[in-house]
PDB file of C-alpha atoms in Angstrom:
ATOM      1  CA  MET A 690      93.888 171.827 189.818  1.00 77.00           C
ATOM      2  CA  PRO A 691      93.254 167.685 188.857  1.00 86.00           C
ATOM      3  CA  LYS A 692      97.272 166.625 187.937  1.00 94.00           C
ATOM      4  CA  PHE A 693      96.410 164.080 184.871  1.00 97.00           C
ATOM      5  CA  CYS A 694      98.932 162.071 184.022  1.00 97.00           C
ATOM      6  CA  ALA A 695      98.734 159.365 180.604  1.00 98.00           C
ATOM      7  CA  ASN A 696      98.298 155.709 180.901  1.00 98.00           C
ATOM      8  CA  LEU A 697     101.413 154.474 178.375  1.00 98.00           C
ATOM      9  CA  THR A 698      99.668 151.041 178.165  1.00 96.00           C
ATOM     10  CA  TRP A 699      96.325 152.275 176.847  1.00 97.00           C
ATOM     11  CA  LEU A 700      97.207 155.924 175.211  1.00 98.00           C
ATOM     12  CA  PHE A 701      99.783 156.490 172.807  1.00 98.00           C
ATOM     13  CA  THR A 702      99.841 153.096 171.432  1.00 97.00           C
ATOM     14  CA  GLU A 703      99.653 154.546 167.686  1.00 95.00           C
ATOM     15  CA  LEU A 704     103.643 154.751 168.754  1.00 97.00           C
ATOM     16  CA  PRO A 705     106.281 153.221 169.348  1.00 97.00           C
ATOM     17  CA  PHE A 706     105.974 152.369 173.284  1.00 97.00           C
ATOM     18  CA  LEU A 707     109.417 154.703 173.899  1.00 98.00           C
ATOM     19  CA  GLU A 708     108.143 157.238 171.519  1.00 98.00           C
ATOM     20  CA  ARG A 709     105.476 157.731 174.096  1.00 98.00           C
ATOM     21  CA  PHE A 710     107.051 159.482 176.069  1.00 98.00           C
ATOM     22  CA  GLU A 711     107.189 162.407 174.266  1.00 98.00           C
ATOM     23  CA  ALA A 712     103.758 162.249 172.744  1.00 98.00           C
ATOM     24  CA  ALA A 713     103.053 162.940 176.570  1.00 98.00           C
ATOM     25  CA  LYS A 714     105.200 165.539 177.247  1.00 98.00           C
ATOM     26  CA  ASP A 715     103.332 166.806 174.010  1.00 97.00           C
ATOM     27  CA  ALA A 716     100.468 166.709 175.112  1.00 96.00           C
ATOM     28  CA  GLY A 717     101.210 168.676 178.142  1.00 95.00           C
ATOM     29  CA  PHE A 718     101.301 165.414 181.016  1.00 97.00           C
ATOM     30  CA  ASP A 719     103.966 165.760 183.373  1.00 97.00           C
ATOM     31  CA  ALA A 720     104.067 161.650 184.643  1.00 98.00           C
ATOM     32  CA  VAL A 721     102.925 158.249 183.213  1.00 98.00           C
ATOM     33  CA  GLU A 722     102.633 155.288 184.493  1.00 98.00           C
ATOM     34  CA  VAL A 723     102.779 151.892 182.131  1.00 97.00           C
ATOM     35  CA  LEU A 724     101.521 148.838 183.833  1.00 93.00           C
ATOM     36  CA  PHE A 725     104.109 146.562 182.340  1.00 90.00           C
ATOM     37  CA  PRO A 726     106.751 147.658 182.521  1.00 93.00           C
ATOM     38  CA  TYR A 727     109.187 144.781 182.747  1.00 90.00           C
ATOM     39  CA  ASP A 728     110.091 143.771 178.861  1.00 89.00           C
ATOM     40  CA  VAL A 729     111.806 147.258 178.159  1.00 93.00           C
ATOM     41  CA  ASN A 730     115.479 147.355 180.008  1.00 94.00           C
ATOM     42  CA  ALA A 731     114.971 149.978 183.132  1.00 95.00           C
ATOM     43  CA  GLN A 732     117.509 152.840 181.753  1.00 97.00           C
ATOM     44  CA  ASP A 733     115.591 152.288 178.988  1.00 98.00           C
ATOM     45  CA  ILE A 734     112.934 153.811 181.196  1.00 98.00           C
ATOM     46  CA  VAL A 735     114.977 156.301 182.412  1.00 98.00           C
ATOM     47  CA  ASN A 736     116.469 158.117 179.479  1.00 98.00           C
ATOM     48  CA  ALA A 737     112.955 159.139 178.482  1.00 98.00           C
ATOM     49  CA  LEU A 738     111.419 160.153 181.643  1.00 98.00           C
ATOM     50  CA  THR A 739     114.523 162.361 182.105  1.00 98.00           C
ATOM     51  CA  LYS A 740     114.944 163.587 178.779  1.00 98.00           C
ATOM     52  CA  HIS A 741     111.159 164.698 178.753  1.00 98.00           C
ATOM     53  CA  GLU A 742     111.222 165.723 182.420  1.00 98.00           C
ATOM     54  CA  LEU A 743     108.152 162.960 183.295  1.00 98.00           C
ATOM     55  CA  ASP A 744     107.371 161.568 186.342  1.00 98.00           C
ATOM     56  CA  MET A 745     106.631 157.696 186.529  1.00 98.00           C
ATOM     57  CA  ALA A 746     103.491 157.574 188.603  1.00 98.00           C
ATOM     58  CA  LEU A 747     103.061 153.455 188.596  1.00 98.00           C
ATOM     59  CA  ILE A 748     103.749 150.256 188.277  1.00 97.00           C
ATOM     60  CA  ASN A 749     101.347 146.884 187.936  1.00 95.00           C
ATOM     61  CA  CYS A 750     103.203 144.381 190.238  1.00 93.00           C
ATOM     62  CA  PRO A 751     103.059 141.830 189.858  1.00 77.00           C
ATOM     63  CA  PRO A 752     103.634 140.011 187.502  1.00 61.00           C
ATOM     64  CA  PRO A 753     107.714 140.349 185.588  1.00 55.00           C
ATOM     65  CA  ASN A 754     106.110 137.579 183.566  1.00 59.00           C
ATOM     66  CA  TYR A 755     102.900 139.094 182.648  1.00 55.00           C
ATOM     67  CA  LYS A 756     102.669 138.296 178.786  1.00 60.00           C
ATOM     68  CA  GLY A 757     100.261 135.303 178.850  1.00 61.00           C
ATOM     69  CA  GLY A 758     100.119 134.213 182.926  1.00 68.00           C
ATOM     70  CA  PRO A 759      98.037 135.575 185.569  1.00 75.00           C
ATOM     71  CA  GLN A 760      97.055 138.642 186.475  1.00 77.00           C
ATOM     72  CA  GLY A 761      98.763 138.812 189.972  1.00 89.00           C
ATOM     73  CA  PHE A 762      98.893 136.584 192.478  1.00 90.00           C
ATOM     74  CA  ALA A 763      98.426 138.146 195.769  1.00 96.00           C
ATOM     75  CA  ALA A 764      95.674 136.421 197.119  1.00 96.00           C
ATOM     76  CA  VAL A 765      96.605 132.948 195.542  1.00 95.00           C
ATOM     77  CA  PRO A 766      97.178 130.447 198.420  1.00 97.00           C
ATOM     78  CA  GLY A 767      99.936 128.173 197.481  1.00 95.00           C
ATOM     79  CA  LEU A 768     101.854 131.706 195.715  1.00 94.00           C
ATOM     80  CA  GLU A 769     102.940 133.054 198.454  1.00 95.00           C
ATOM     81  CA  ASP A 770     106.881 132.325 197.649  1.00 94.00           C
ATOM     82  CA  ARG A 771     106.887 133.114 193.861  1.00 91.00           C
ATOM     83  CA  PHE A 772     105.065 136.627 194.877  1.00 93.00           C
ATOM     84  CA  ARG A 773     108.248 136.862 197.162  1.00 93.00           C
ATOM     85  CA  LYS A 774     109.952 136.742 194.574  1.00 92.00           C
ATOM     86  CA  ASP A 775     108.250 139.053 191.476  1.00 90.00           C
ATOM     87  CA  PHE A 776     107.783 141.108 194.247  1.00 94.00           C
ATOM     88  CA  GLY A 777     111.110 141.455 194.967  1.00 94.00           C
ATOM     89  CA  ARG A 778     112.022 142.222 191.107  1.00 91.00           C
ATOM     90  CA  ALA A 779     109.094 144.730 190.320  1.00 94.00           C
ATOM     91  CA  LEU A 780     110.731 147.056 193.958  1.00 96.00           C
ATOM     92  CA  ARG A 781     113.767 147.195 192.307  1.00 95.00           C
ATOM     93  CA  TYR A 782     111.868 148.526 188.784  1.00 95.00           C
ATOM     94  CA  ALA A 783     110.185 150.590 190.420  1.00 96.00           C
ATOM     95  CA  GLN A 784     113.068 152.132 192.151  1.00 97.00           C
ATOM     96  CA  THR A 785     114.966 152.072 189.339  1.00 97.00           C
ATOM     97  CA  LEU A 786     111.871 153.857 187.547  1.00 98.00           C
ATOM     98  CA  GLY A 787     111.572 156.116 190.402  1.00 98.00           C
ATOM     99  CA  ALA A 788     107.565 155.232 190.030  1.00 98.00           C
ATOM    100  CA  GLN A 789     105.244 157.101 193.061  1.00 98.00           C
ATOM    101  CA  HIS A 790     102.773 154.201 193.529  1.00 98.00           C
ATOM    102  CA  LEU A 791     103.882 150.437 193.186  1.00 98.00           C
ATOM    103  CA  HIS A 792      99.658 148.248 191.877  1.00 98.00           C
ATOM    104  CA  ILE A 793     100.279 145.235 193.861  1.00 97.00           C
ATOM    105  CA  MET A 794      97.306 142.908 192.368  1.00 96.00           C
ATOM    106  CA  SER A 795      95.498 139.708 194.200  1.00 96.00           C
ATOM    107  CA  GLY A 796      95.017 137.402 190.917  1.00 93.00           C
ATOM    108  CA  VAL A 797      92.278 135.220 190.774  1.00 93.00           C
ATOM    109  CA  ALA A 798      92.029 134.077 193.686  1.00 94.00           C
ATOM    110  CA  ASP A 799      88.585 132.034 195.488  1.00 92.00           C
ATOM    111  CA  GLY A 800      87.275 130.349 199.007  1.00 93.00           C
ATOM    112  CA  ALA A 801      88.671 130.645 202.345  1.00 94.00           C
ATOM    113  CA  GLU A 802      92.198 131.087 202.399  1.00 96.00           C
ATOM    114  CA  ALA A 803      92.666 134.010 199.346  1.00 97.00           C
ATOM    115  CA  LYS A 804      91.684 136.483 201.733  1.00 97.00           C
ATOM    116  CA  PRO A 805      94.391 136.034 204.703  1.00 98.00           C
ATOM    117  CA  THR A 806      96.179 135.250 202.375  1.00 98.00           C
ATOM    118  CA  PHE A 807      96.367 138.257 200.643  1.00 98.00           C
ATOM    119  CA  ILE A 808      96.846 140.313 203.642  1.00 98.00           C
ATOM    120  CA  SER A 809      99.795 138.651 204.551  1.00 98.00           C
ATOM    121  CA  ASN A 810     101.475 139.153 201.731  1.00 98.00           C
ATOM    122  CA  LEU A 811     100.685 142.989 201.683  1.00 98.00           C
ATOM    123  CA  ARG A 812     101.633 142.859 204.820  1.00 98.00           C
ATOM    124  CA  TRP A 813     104.532 141.780 204.092  1.00 98.00           C
ATOM    125  CA  ALA A 814     105.031 143.689 201.203  1.00 98.00           C
ATOM    126  CA  ALA A 815     104.670 147.225 203.655  1.00 98.00           C
ATOM    127  CA  GLU A 816     107.134 146.312 205.941  1.00 98.00           C
ATOM    128  CA  GLN A 817     109.644 145.070 202.872  1.00 97.00           C
ATOM    129  CA  ALA A 818     109.296 148.162 201.448  1.00 97.00           C
ATOM    130  CA  PRO A 819     108.594 151.023 203.719  1.00 98.00           C
ATOM    131  CA  ASP A 820     110.016 153.745 201.817  1.00 97.00           C
ATOM    132  CA  GLN A 821     107.491 152.136 198.634  1.00 98.00           C
ATOM    133  CA  SER A 822     104.036 153.669 197.983  1.00 98.00           C
ATOM    134  CA  LEU A 823     101.928 150.319 197.997  1.00 98.00           C
ATOM    135  CA  THR A 824      98.026 150.405 195.832  1.00 98.00           C
ATOM    136  CA  ILE A 825      95.673 148.036 195.819  1.00 98.00           C
ATOM    137  CA  GLU A 826      93.156 148.347 193.651  1.00 98.00           C
ATOM    138  CA  PRO A 827      88.800 146.798 193.413  1.00 98.00           C
ATOM    139  CA  ILE A 828      88.780 145.861 189.868  1.00 97.00           C
ATOM    140  CA  ASN A 829      85.299 144.438 188.106  1.00 97.00           C
ATOM    141  CA  ASN A 830      84.549 140.573 187.097  1.00 93.00           C
ATOM    142  CA  ASP A 831      83.071 141.542 183.399  1.00 94.00           C
ATOM    143  CA  THR A 832      86.259 142.922 183.298  1.00 92.00           C
ATOM    144  CA  MET A 833      88.487 139.765 185.209  1.00 92.00           C
ATOM    145  CA  PRO A 834      86.547 137.111 185.823  1.00 93.00           C
ATOM    146  CA  GLY A 835      87.325 135.575 188.993  1.00 94.00           C
ATOM    147  CA  TYR A 836      89.796 138.596 189.837  1.00 95.00           C
ATOM    148  CA  PHE A 837      89.541 138.159 193.805  1.00 97.00           C
ATOM    149  CA  LEU A 838      89.936 142.167 194.749  1.00 97.00           C
ATOM    150  CA  ASN A 839      86.452 142.996 193.689  1.00 97.00           C
ATOM    151  CA  ASN A 840      84.634 145.547 195.283  1.00 96.00           C
ATOM    152  CA  PHE A 841      85.233 148.627 197.899  1.00 98.00           C
ATOM    153  CA  ASP A 842      84.652 147.396 200.753  1.00 97.00           C
ATOM    154  CA  LEU A 843      86.257 145.119 200.359  1.00 98.00           C
ATOM    155  CA  GLY A 844      89.778 147.057 199.566  1.00 98.00           C
ATOM    156  CA  ARG A 845      88.696 148.559 202.740  1.00 98.00           C
ATOM    157  CA  GLU A 846      88.821 145.892 204.891  1.00 98.00           C
ATOM    158  CA  ILE A 847      91.988 144.788 203.711  1.00 98.00           C
ATOM    159  CA  VAL A 848      93.670 148.561 204.089  1.00 98.00           C
ATOM    160  CA  THR A 849      92.182 149.161 207.312  1.00 97.00           C
ATOM    161  CA  SER A 850      93.057 145.894 208.911  1.00 97.00           C
ATOM    162  CA  ILE A 851      97.117 146.048 207.927  1.00 98.00           C
ATOM    163  CA  ASP A 852      97.008 150.310 208.535  1.00 97.00           C
ATOM    164  CA  ALA A 853     100.281 150.749 207.043  1.00 98.00           C
ATOM    165  CA  PRO A 854     101.436 154.324 206.429  1.00 97.00           C
ATOM    166  CA  ASN A 855     102.801 152.663 202.890  1.00 98.00           C
ATOM    167  CA  LEU A 856      99.743 150.610 201.571  1.00 98.00           C
ATOM    168  CA  ARG A 857      96.615 152.767 200.345  1.00 98.00           C
ATOM    169  CA  LEU A 858      93.592 152.269 198.346  1.00 98.00           C
ATOM    170  CA  GLN A 859      94.314 152.325 194.280  1.00 98.00           C
ATOM    171  CA  PHE A 860      90.536 153.936 192.644  1.00 98.00           C
ATOM    172  CA  ASP A 861      89.309 153.622 189.265  1.00 98.00           C
ATOM    173  CA  THR A 862      86.270 155.184 188.620  1.00 97.00           C
ATOM    174  CA  PHE A 863      84.986 152.631 185.194  1.00 97.00           C
ATOM    175  CA  HIS A 864      85.550 149.784 187.845  1.00 97.00           C
ATOM    176  CA  ALA A 865      83.634 151.444 190.818  1.00 97.00           C
ATOM    177  CA  ALA A 866      81.136 152.361 188.488  1.00 96.00           C
ATOM    178  CA  LYS A 867      81.085 148.977 187.341  1.00 96.00           C
ATOM    179  CA  ILE A 868      80.640 147.665 190.874  1.00 97.00           C
ATOM    180  CA  THR A 869      78.821 150.559 192.311  1.00 96.00           C
ATOM    181  CA  GLY A 870      77.357 152.188 189.738  1.00 95.00           C
ATOM    182  CA  ASP A 871      77.837 155.370 192.175  1.00 94.00           C
ATOM    183  CA  VAL A 872      80.764 156.865 190.708  1.00 95.00           C
ATOM    184  CA  LEU A 873      81.123 159.627 193.044  1.00 94.00           C
ATOM    185  CA  GLY A 874      79.400 157.796 196.183  1.00 95.00           C
ATOM    186  CA  THR A 875      81.842 155.400 196.536  1.00 97.00           C
ATOM    187  CA  TRP A 876      84.349 158.047 195.903  1.00 96.00           C
ATOM    188  CA  ASP A 877      83.323 159.719 198.686  1.00 95.00           C
ATOM    189  CA  ALA A 878      83.108 156.708 201.156  1.00 96.00           C
ATOM    190  CA  MET A 879      87.074 155.939 200.081  1.00 97.00           C
ATOM    191  CA  ARG A 880      88.858 158.374 199.298  1.00 97.00           C
ATOM    192  CA  ASP A 881      90.298 159.005 203.034  1.00 97.00           C
ATOM    193  CA  ILE A 882      92.303 155.960 202.114  1.00 98.00           C
ATOM    194  CA  THR A 883      93.025 156.202 198.468  1.00 98.00           C
ATOM    195  CA  ALA A 884      96.542 157.285 197.047  1.00 98.00           C
ATOM    196  CA  HIS A 885      96.047 157.303 192.762  1.00 98.00           C
ATOM    197  CA  VAL A 886      92.940 157.727 190.639  1.00 98.00           C
ATOM    198  CA  GLN A 887      92.762 156.256 187.045  1.00 98.00           C
ATOM    199  CA  VAL A 888      89.915 157.177 184.739  1.00 97.00           C
ATOM    200  CA  ALA A 889      87.094 155.919 181.515  1.00 97.00           C
ATOM    201  CA  GLN A 890      83.818 156.382 180.941  1.00 95.00           C
ATOM    202  CA  MET A 891      81.100 154.643 180.586  1.00 94.00           C
ATOM    203  CA  PRO A 892      80.149 152.393 179.566  1.00 93.00           C
ATOM    204  CA  ASP A 893      82.927 151.928 176.622  1.00 93.00           C
ATOM    205  CA  ARG A 894      85.805 152.668 178.693  1.00 96.00           C
ATOM    206  CA  ALA A 895      87.500 156.266 176.257  1.00 96.00           C
ATOM    207  CA  GLU A 896      87.632 159.429 177.300  1.00 96.00           C
ATOM    208  CA  PRO A 897      86.834 161.119 180.490  1.00 95.00           C
ATOM    209  CA  ASP A 898      84.028 163.209 178.349  1.00 91.00           C
ATOM    210  CA  GLN A 899      80.895 162.762 177.201  1.00 83.00           C
ATOM    211  CA  GLY A 900      78.775 159.585 178.105  1.00 87.00           C
ATOM    212  CA  GLU A 901      77.218 158.541 181.618  1.00 91.00           C
ATOM    213  CA  ILE A 902      80.081 159.559 184.732  1.00 91.00           C
ATOM    214  CA  ASP A 903      79.600 163.021 184.903  1.00 92.00           C
ATOM    215  CA  TYR A 904      83.986 163.600 185.137  1.00 94.00           C
ATOM    216  CA  PRO A 905      83.343 167.677 185.532  1.00 92.00           C
ATOM    217  CA  ALA A 906      81.445 167.296 188.689  1.00 92.00           C
ATOM    218  CA  PHE A 907      84.130 164.630 189.376  1.00 94.00           C
ATOM    219  CA  PHE A 908      87.164 166.924 188.610  1.00 94.00           C
ATOM    220  CA  ALA A 909      85.969 169.720 190.945  1.00 92.00           C
ATOM    221  CA  MET A 910      85.192 167.620 193.029  1.00 93.00           C
ATOM    222  CA  LEU A 911      88.515 166.308 193.958  1.00 95.00           C
ATOM    223  CA  ASP A 912      90.183 169.872 193.153  1.00 92.00           C
ATOM    224  CA  ALA A 913      87.552 171.874 196.182  1.00 93.00           C
ATOM    225  CA  GLN A 914      88.271 168.168 198.418  1.00 95.00           C
ATOM    226  CA  GLY A 915      92.261 168.763 198.038  1.00 94.00           C
ATOM    227  CA  TYR A 916      93.327 165.644 196.436  1.00 96.00           C
ATOM    228  CA  ALA A 917      96.415 166.401 195.649  1.00 95.00           C
ATOM    229  CA  GLY A 918      97.762 163.354 194.175  1.00 97.00           C
ATOM    230  CA  TRP A 919      97.946 161.764 190.329  1.00 98.00           C
ATOM    231  CA  ILE A 920      94.564 161.326 188.153  1.00 98.00           C
ATOM    232  CA  ALA A 921      95.762 159.012 185.515  1.00 98.00           C
ATOM    233  CA  GLY A 922      93.828 158.495 181.704  1.00 98.00           C
ATOM    234  CA  GLU A 923      93.630 154.826 181.527  1.00 98.00           C
ATOM    235  CA  TYR A 924      91.522 153.978 178.516  1.00 97.00           C
ATOM    236  CA  ARG A 925      90.535 152.968 174.753  1.00 96.00           C
ATOM    237  CA  PRO A 926      90.666 156.241 172.477  1.00 97.00           C
ATOM    238  CA  ARG A 927      88.655 156.416 170.524  1.00 94.00           C
ATOM    239  CA  GLN A 928      90.682 158.374 167.192  1.00 92.00           C
ATOM    240  CA  THR A 929      94.626 159.150 167.994  1.00 95.00           C
ATOM    241  CA  THR A 930      94.989 159.910 171.354  1.00 97.00           C
ATOM    242  CA  VAL A 931      95.839 163.836 170.618  1.00 96.00           C
ATOM    243  CA  ASP A 932      92.185 163.773 169.257  1.00 94.00           C
ATOM    244  CA  GLY A 933      90.499 162.782 172.162  1.00 95.00           C
ATOM    245  CA  LEU A 934      92.461 164.776 174.662  1.00 96.00           C
ATOM    246  CA  GLY A 935      89.888 167.253 175.237  1.00 93.00           C
ATOM    247  CA  TRP A 936      88.906 166.263 178.770  1.00 94.00           C
ATOM    248  CA  VAL A 937      92.233 166.837 180.274  1.00 93.00           C
ATOM    249  CA  THR A 938      91.990 170.573 178.177  1.00 89.00           C
ATOM    250  CA  ASP A 939      88.687 171.185 179.521  1.00 84.00           C
ATOM    251  CA  ASN A 940      89.377 170.915 182.934  1.00 83.00           C
ATOM    252  CA  SER A 941      93.493 172.467 183.110  1.00 76.00           C
TER     253      SER A 941
END
């Protein structure tokens, strides 16, 4: 049976942040993810997770100072010292929250030095945190113009070249649809290196129900293949979050 998870950065935003944990539990979720939790006291988040018996599936890294700043810089030549400093803070947050995965963002970068910089930073991070699952996520360039990790073949190349047991791929169906136009085929090609899944419908990035992607088929395929990780709803609800949770009940 698929294990569904709520992304509290995108869902239940009609509520103050710390109230979203209770709403997620009441809606039937057993885990949540938060993209950038760094503006909230970590202990307050731990208290909310504990009170409502929720697991933290994933947080993003870096940057802790996300608002108004770059969306990651792990592939940006010359910012290695900043990456290491902010990775340390993000790792402490992840450990405090019990986050299963820490998603390392490449940031906007190009040129000959971007890939070796990304690989070097990821290899360093994997060695620094051998007990922490780390993920990287291909993100389409319409959503994040100039984002370095913008295709799945590059993601596979990086994961396999580093060959660290704690570094895997994060598979977002919306980005897969935008990048390749073939979610099921891309999943089949990447599932052996994937640790975490996020879902949203095409083309509006809303609930994973009616639209271009056949989600009942996708969820059934993951279940049949024995995928045991979380499937996180990272989408923009069309109305209230609760009104759009039929995709969870229909596929559970």
